[in-house]
PDB file of C-alpha atoms and ligand atoms in Angstrom:
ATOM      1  CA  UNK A   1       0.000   0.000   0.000  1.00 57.00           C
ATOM      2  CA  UNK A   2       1.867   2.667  -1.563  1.00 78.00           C
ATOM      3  CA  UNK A   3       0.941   6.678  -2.035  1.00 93.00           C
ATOM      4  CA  UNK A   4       2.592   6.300  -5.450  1.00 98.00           C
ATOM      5  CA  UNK A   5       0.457   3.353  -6.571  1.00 98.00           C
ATOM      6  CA  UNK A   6      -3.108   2.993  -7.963  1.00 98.00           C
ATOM      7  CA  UNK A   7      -5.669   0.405  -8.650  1.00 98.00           C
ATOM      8  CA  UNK A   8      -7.581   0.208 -12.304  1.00 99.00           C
ATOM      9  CA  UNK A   9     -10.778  -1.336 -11.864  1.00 99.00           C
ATOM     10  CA  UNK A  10     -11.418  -1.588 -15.272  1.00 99.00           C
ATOM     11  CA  UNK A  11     -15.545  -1.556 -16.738  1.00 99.00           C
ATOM     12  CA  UNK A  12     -16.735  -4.429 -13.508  1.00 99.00           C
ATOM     13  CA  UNK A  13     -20.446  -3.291 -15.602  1.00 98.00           C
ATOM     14  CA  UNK A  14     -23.834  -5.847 -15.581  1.00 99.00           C
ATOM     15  CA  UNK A  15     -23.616  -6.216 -18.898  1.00 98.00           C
ATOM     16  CA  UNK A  16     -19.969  -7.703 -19.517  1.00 98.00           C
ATOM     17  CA  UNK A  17     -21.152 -10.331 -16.148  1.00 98.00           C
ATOM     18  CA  UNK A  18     -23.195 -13.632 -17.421  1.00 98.00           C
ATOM     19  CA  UNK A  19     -26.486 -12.528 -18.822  1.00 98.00           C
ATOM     20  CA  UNK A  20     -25.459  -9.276 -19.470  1.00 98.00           C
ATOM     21  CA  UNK A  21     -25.598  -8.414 -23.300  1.00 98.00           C
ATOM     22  CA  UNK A  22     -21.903  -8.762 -23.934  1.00 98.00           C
ATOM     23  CA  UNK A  23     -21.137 -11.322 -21.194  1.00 98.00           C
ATOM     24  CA  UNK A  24     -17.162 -12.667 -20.725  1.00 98.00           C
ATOM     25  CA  UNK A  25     -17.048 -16.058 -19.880  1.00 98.00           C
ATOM     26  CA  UNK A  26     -16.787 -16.584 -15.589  1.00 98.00           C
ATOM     27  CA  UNK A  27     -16.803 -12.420 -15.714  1.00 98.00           C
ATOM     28  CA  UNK A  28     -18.345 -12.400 -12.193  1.00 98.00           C
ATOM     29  CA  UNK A  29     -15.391 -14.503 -10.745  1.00 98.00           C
ATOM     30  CA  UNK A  30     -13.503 -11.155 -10.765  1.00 98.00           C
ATOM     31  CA  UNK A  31     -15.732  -9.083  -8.222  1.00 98.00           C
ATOM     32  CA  UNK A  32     -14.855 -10.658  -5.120  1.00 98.00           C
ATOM     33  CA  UNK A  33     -10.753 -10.634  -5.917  1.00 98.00           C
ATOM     34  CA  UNK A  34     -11.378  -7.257  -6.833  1.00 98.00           C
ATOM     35  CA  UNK A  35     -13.065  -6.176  -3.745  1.00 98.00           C
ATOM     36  CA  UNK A  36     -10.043  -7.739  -1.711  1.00 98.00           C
ATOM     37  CA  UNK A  37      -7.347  -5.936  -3.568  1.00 98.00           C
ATOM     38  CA  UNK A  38      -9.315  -2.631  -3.387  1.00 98.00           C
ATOM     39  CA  UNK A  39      -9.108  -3.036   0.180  1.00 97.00           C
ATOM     40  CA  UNK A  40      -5.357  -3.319  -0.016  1.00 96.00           C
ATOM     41  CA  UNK A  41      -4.806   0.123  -1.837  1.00 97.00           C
ATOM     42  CA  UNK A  42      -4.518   3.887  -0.468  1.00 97.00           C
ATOM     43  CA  UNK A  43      -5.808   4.781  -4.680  1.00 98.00           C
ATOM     44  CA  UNK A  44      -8.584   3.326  -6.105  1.00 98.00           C
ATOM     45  CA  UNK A  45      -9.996   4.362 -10.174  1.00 98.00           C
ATOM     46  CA  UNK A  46     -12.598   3.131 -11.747  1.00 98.00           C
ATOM     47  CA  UNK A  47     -13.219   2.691 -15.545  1.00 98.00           C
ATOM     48  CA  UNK A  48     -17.096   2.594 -16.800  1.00 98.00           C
ATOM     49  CA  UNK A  49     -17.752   1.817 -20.812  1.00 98.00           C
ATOM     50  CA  UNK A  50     -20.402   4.620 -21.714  1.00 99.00           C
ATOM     51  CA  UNK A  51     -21.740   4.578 -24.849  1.00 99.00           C
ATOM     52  CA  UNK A  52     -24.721   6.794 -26.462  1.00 98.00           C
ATOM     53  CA  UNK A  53     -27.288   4.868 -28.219  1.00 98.00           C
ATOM     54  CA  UNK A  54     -26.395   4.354 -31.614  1.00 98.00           C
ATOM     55  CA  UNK A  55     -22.861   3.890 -31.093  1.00 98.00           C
ATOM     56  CA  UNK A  56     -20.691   3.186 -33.579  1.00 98.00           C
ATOM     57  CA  UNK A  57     -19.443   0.035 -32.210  1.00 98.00           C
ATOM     58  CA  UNK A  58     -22.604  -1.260 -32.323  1.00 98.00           C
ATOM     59  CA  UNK A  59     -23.400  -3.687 -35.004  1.00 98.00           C
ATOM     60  CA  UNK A  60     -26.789  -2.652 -34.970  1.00 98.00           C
ATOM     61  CA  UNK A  61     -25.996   0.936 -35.946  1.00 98.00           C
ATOM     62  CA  UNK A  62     -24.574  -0.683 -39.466  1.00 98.00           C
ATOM     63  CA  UNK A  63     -27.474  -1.808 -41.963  1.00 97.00           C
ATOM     64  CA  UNK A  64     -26.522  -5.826 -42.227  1.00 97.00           C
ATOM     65  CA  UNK A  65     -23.726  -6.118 -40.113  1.00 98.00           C
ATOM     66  CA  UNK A  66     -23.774  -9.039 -36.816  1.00 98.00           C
ATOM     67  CA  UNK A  67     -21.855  -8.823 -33.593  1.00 98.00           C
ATOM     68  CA  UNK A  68     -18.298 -10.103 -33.582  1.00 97.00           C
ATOM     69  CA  UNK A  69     -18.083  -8.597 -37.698  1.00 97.00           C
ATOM     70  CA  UNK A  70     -15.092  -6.243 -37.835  1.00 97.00           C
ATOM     71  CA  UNK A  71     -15.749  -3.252 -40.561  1.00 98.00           C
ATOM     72  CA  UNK A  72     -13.531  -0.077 -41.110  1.00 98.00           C
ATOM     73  CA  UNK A  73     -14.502   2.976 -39.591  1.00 98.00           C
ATOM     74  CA  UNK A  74     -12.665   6.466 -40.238  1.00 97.00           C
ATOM     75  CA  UNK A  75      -9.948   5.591 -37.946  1.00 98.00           C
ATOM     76  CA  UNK A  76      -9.764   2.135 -39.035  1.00 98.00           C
ATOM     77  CA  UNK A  77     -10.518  -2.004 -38.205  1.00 97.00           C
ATOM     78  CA  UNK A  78     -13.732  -1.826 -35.388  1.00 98.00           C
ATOM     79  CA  UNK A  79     -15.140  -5.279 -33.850  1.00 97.00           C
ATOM     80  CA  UNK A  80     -18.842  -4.610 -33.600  1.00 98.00           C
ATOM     81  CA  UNK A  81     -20.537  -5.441 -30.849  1.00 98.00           C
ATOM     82  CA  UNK A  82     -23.718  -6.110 -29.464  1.00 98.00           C
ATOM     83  CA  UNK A  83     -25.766  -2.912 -27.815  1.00 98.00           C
ATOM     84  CA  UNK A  84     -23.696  -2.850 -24.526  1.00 98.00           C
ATOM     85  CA  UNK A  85     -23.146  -0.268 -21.681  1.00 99.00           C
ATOM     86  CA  UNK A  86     -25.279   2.271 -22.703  1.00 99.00           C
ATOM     87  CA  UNK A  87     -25.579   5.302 -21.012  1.00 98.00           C
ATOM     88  CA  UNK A  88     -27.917   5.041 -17.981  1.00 98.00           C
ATOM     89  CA  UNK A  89     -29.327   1.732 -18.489  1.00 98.00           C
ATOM     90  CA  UNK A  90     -28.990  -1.168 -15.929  1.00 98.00           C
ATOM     91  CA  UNK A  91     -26.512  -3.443 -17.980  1.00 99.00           C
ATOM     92  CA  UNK A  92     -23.773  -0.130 -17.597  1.00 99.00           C
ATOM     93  CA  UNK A  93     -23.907   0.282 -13.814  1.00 98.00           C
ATOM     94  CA  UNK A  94     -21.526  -1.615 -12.176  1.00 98.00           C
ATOM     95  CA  UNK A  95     -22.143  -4.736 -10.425  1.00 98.00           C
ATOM     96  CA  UNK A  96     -23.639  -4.864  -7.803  1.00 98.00           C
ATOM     97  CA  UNK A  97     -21.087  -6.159  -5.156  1.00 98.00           C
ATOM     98  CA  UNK A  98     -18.541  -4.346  -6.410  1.00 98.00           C
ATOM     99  CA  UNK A  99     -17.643  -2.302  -3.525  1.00 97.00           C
ATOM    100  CA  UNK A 100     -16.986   1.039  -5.269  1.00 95.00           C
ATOM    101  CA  UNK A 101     -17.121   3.033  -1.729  1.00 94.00           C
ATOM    102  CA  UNK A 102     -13.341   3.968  -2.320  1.00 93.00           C
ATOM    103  CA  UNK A 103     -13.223   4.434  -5.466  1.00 98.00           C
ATOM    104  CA  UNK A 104     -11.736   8.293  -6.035  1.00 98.00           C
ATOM    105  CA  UNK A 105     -12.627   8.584  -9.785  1.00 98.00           C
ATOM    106  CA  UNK A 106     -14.900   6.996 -12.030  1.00 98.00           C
ATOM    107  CA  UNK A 107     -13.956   7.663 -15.574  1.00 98.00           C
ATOM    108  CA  UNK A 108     -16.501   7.009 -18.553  1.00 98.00           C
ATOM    109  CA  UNK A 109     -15.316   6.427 -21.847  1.00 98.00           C
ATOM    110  CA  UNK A 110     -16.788   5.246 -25.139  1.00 98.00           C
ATOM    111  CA  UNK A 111     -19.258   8.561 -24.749  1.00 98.00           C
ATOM    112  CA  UNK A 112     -18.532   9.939 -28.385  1.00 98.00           C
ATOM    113  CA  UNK A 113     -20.726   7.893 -30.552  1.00 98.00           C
ATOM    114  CA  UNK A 114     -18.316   7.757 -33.299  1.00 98.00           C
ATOM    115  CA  UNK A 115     -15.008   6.814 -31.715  1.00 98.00           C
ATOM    116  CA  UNK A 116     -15.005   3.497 -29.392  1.00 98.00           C
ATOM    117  CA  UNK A 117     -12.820   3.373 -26.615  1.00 98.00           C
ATOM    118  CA  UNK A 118     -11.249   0.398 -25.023  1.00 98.00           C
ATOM    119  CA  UNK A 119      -8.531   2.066 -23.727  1.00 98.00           C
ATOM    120  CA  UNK A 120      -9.276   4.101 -20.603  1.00 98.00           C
ATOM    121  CA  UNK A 121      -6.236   6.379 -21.885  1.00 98.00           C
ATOM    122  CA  UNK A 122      -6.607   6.957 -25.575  1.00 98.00           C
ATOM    123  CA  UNK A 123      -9.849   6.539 -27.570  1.00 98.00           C
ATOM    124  CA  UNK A 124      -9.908   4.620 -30.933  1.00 98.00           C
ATOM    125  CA  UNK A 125      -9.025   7.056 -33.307  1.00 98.00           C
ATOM    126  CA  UNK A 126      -5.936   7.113 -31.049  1.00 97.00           C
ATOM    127  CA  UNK A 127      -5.499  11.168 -30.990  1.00 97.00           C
ATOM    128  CA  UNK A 128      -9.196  11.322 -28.447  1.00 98.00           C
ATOM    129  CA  UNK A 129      -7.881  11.242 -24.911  1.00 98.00           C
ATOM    130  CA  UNK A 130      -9.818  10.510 -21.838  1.00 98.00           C
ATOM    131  CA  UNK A 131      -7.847  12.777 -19.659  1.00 98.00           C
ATOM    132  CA  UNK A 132      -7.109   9.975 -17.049  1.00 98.00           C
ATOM    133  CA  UNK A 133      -3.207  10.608 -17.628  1.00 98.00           C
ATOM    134  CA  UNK A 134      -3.065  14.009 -16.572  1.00 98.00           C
ATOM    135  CA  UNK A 135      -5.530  13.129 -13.783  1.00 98.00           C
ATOM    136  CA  UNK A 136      -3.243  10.551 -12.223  1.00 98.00           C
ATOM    137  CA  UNK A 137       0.019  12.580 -13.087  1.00 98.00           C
ATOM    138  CA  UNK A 138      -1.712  15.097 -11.042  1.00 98.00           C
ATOM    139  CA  UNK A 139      -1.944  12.976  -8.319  1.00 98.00           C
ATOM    140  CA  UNK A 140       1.979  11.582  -8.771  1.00 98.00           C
ATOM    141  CA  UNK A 141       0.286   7.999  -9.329  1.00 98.00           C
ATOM    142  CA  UNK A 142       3.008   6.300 -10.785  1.00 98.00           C
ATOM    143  CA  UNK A 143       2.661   2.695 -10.536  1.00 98.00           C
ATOM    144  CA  UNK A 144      -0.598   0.851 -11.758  1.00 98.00           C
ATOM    145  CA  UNK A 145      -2.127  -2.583 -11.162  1.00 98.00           C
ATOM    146  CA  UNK A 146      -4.616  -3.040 -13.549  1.00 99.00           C
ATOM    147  CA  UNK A 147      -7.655  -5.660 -13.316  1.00 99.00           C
ATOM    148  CA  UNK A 148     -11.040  -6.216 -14.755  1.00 99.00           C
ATOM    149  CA  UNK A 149     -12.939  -6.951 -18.165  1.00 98.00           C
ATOM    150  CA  UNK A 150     -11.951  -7.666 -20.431  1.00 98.00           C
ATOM    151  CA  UNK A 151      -8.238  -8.864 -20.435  1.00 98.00           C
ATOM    152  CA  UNK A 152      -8.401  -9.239 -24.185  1.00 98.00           C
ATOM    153  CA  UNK A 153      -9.549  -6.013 -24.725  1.00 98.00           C
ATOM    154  CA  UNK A 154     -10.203  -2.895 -22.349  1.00 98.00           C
ATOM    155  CA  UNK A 155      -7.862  -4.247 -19.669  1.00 98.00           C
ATOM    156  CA  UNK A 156      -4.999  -4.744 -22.435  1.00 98.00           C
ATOM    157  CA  UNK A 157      -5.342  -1.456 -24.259  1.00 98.00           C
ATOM    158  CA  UNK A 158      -6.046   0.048 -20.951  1.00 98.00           C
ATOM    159  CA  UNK A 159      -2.233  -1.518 -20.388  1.00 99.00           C
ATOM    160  CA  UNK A 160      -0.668  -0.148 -23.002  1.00 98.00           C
ATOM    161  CA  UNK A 161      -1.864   2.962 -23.368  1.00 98.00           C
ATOM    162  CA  UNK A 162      -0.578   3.327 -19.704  1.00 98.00           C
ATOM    163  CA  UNK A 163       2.751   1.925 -20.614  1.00 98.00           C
ATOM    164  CA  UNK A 164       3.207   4.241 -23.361  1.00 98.00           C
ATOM    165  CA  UNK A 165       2.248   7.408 -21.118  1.00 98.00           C
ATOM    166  CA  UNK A 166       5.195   6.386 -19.188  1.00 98.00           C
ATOM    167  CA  UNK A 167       3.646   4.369 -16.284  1.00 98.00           C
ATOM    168  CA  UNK A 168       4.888   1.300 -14.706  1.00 98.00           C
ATOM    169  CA  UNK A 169       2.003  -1.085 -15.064  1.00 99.00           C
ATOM    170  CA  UNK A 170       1.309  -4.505 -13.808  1.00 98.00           C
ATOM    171  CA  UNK A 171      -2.113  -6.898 -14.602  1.00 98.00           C
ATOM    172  CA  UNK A 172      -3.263  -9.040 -12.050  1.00 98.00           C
ATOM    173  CA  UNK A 173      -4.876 -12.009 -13.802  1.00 98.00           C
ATOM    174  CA  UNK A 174      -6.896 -13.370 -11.655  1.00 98.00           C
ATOM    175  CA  UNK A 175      -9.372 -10.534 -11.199  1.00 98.00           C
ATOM    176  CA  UNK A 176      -9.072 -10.134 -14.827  1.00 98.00           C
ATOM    177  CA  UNK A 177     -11.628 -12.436 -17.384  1.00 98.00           C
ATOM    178  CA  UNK A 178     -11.373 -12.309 -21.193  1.00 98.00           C
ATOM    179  CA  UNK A 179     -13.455 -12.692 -24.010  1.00 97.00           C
ATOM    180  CA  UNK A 180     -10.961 -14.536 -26.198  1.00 96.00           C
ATOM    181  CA  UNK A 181     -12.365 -13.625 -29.707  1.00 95.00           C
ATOM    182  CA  UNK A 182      -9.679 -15.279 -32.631  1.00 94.00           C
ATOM    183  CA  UNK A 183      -7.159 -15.830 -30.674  1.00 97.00           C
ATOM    184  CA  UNK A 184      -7.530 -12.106 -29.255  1.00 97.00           C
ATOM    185  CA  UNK A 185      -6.173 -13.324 -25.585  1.00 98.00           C
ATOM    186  CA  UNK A 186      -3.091 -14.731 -25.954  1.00 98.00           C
ATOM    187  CA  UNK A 187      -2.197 -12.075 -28.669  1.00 98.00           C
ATOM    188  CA  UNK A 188      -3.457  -9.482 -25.856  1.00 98.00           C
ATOM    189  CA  UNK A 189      -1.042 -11.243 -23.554  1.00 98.00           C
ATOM    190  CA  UNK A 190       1.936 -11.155 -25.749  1.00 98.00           C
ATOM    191  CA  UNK A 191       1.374  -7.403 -26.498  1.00 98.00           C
ATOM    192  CA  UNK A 192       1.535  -6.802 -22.960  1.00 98.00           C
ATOM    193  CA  UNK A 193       4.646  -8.573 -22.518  1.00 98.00           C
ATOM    194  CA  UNK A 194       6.289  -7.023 -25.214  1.00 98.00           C
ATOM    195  CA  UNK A 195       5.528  -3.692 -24.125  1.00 98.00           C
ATOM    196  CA  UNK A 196       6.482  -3.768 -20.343  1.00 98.00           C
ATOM    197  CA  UNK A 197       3.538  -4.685 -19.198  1.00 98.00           C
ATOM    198  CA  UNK A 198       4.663  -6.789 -15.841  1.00 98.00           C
ATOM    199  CA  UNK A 199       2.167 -10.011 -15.035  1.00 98.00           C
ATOM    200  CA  UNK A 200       0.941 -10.687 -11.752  1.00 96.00           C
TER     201      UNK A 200
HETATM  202  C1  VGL B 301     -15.154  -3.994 -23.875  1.00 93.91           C
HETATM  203  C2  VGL B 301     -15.793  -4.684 -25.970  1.00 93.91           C
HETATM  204  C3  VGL B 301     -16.553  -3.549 -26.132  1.00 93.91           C
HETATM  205  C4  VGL B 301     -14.376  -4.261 -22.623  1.00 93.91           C
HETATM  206  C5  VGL B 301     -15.897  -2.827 -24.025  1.00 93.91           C
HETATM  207  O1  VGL B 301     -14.695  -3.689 -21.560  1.00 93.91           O
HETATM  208  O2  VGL B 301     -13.420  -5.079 -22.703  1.00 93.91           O
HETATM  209  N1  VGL B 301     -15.103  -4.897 -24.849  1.00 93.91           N
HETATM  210  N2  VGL B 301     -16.596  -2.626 -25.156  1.00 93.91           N
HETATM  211 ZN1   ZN B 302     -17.917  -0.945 -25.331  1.00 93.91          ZN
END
């Protein structure tokens, strides 16, 4: 329990949790790991996916496209997904034994409906940012442990991103689930390697 360290909860949300419209496999398994690490730091964040409805991520927004399709948007290759998170509705609050009592920040991203974000750092188009850098910069958070859904995809970019601001960065995997779409998890994994990103 460090002053310089912080603890990236990253979208624990109904619908990423069985039965929830974009469910990872054993996704609930997380909360309860989660809730005893959050006990164990001084710096709590959360992450929330927040989408409008409509969103471009959304293969429903695109005339004849399915979930799991990828198409090219402006900023390039986008994995549509089904409706999921969006704004105000019960599958985008967070679980509901997630204890989110000391949590310090909550930051929402995927809110502009053309640009996805899975990275709590740097939205898709990768120029968007979420302003979470200079928030924990701020705060001379230094070192983050990262955890949540999905490793394969918000947890990982959420990694990276974080390495590439200039963070030290660990992901603890077992209050991390993934999704595992093509192969997407290992490949997630050996990004994260390759980059820095220390395994816990
Ligand atoms: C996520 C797909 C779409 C995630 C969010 O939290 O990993 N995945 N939106
Ligand atoms: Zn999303």
């Amino acid at each position: 329990m460090k002053s310089d360290e912080c603890l990236v909860v990253v979208d624990v949300q109904n619908d990423f949790i069985p039965g929830g419209a974009l469910a990872v496999p054993a996704g609930d398994e997380v909360v309860p790991r989660i809730n005893r690490l959050a006990a164990g730091f001084d710096n709590v964040v959360l992450t929330q996916d927040w989408h409008p409805r409509g969103h471009a991520s959304f293969a429903s927004s695109h005339a004849g496209k399915k979930p799991f399709e990828t198409i090219e948007l402006s900023y390039g290759a986008q994995v549509l997904w089904p409706d999921h998170c969006v704004q105000g509705t019960p599958g985008a609050a967070f679980h509901s034994e997630l204890d989110i009592t000391r949590a310090q920040l909550v930051l929402r991203k995927g809110h502009h409906r053309a640009i996805d974000s899975y990275s709590a750092f740097l939205e898709a188009d990768r120029r968007t940012t979420t302003g979470l850098a200079g928030y924990l910069k701020e705060r001379s958070l230094s070192k983050l442990f990262v955890c949540g859904l999905a490793t394969d995809f918000c947890v990982a970019w959420t990694a990276l991103d974080a390495r590439a601001a200039g963070f030290e960065v660990t992901v603890i995997e077992d209050a991390c689930r993934g999704i595992d779409l093509d192969g997407s998890l290992a490949r997630a994994w050996s990004d994260m390697a390759a980059a820095g990103v220390k395994r816990s």
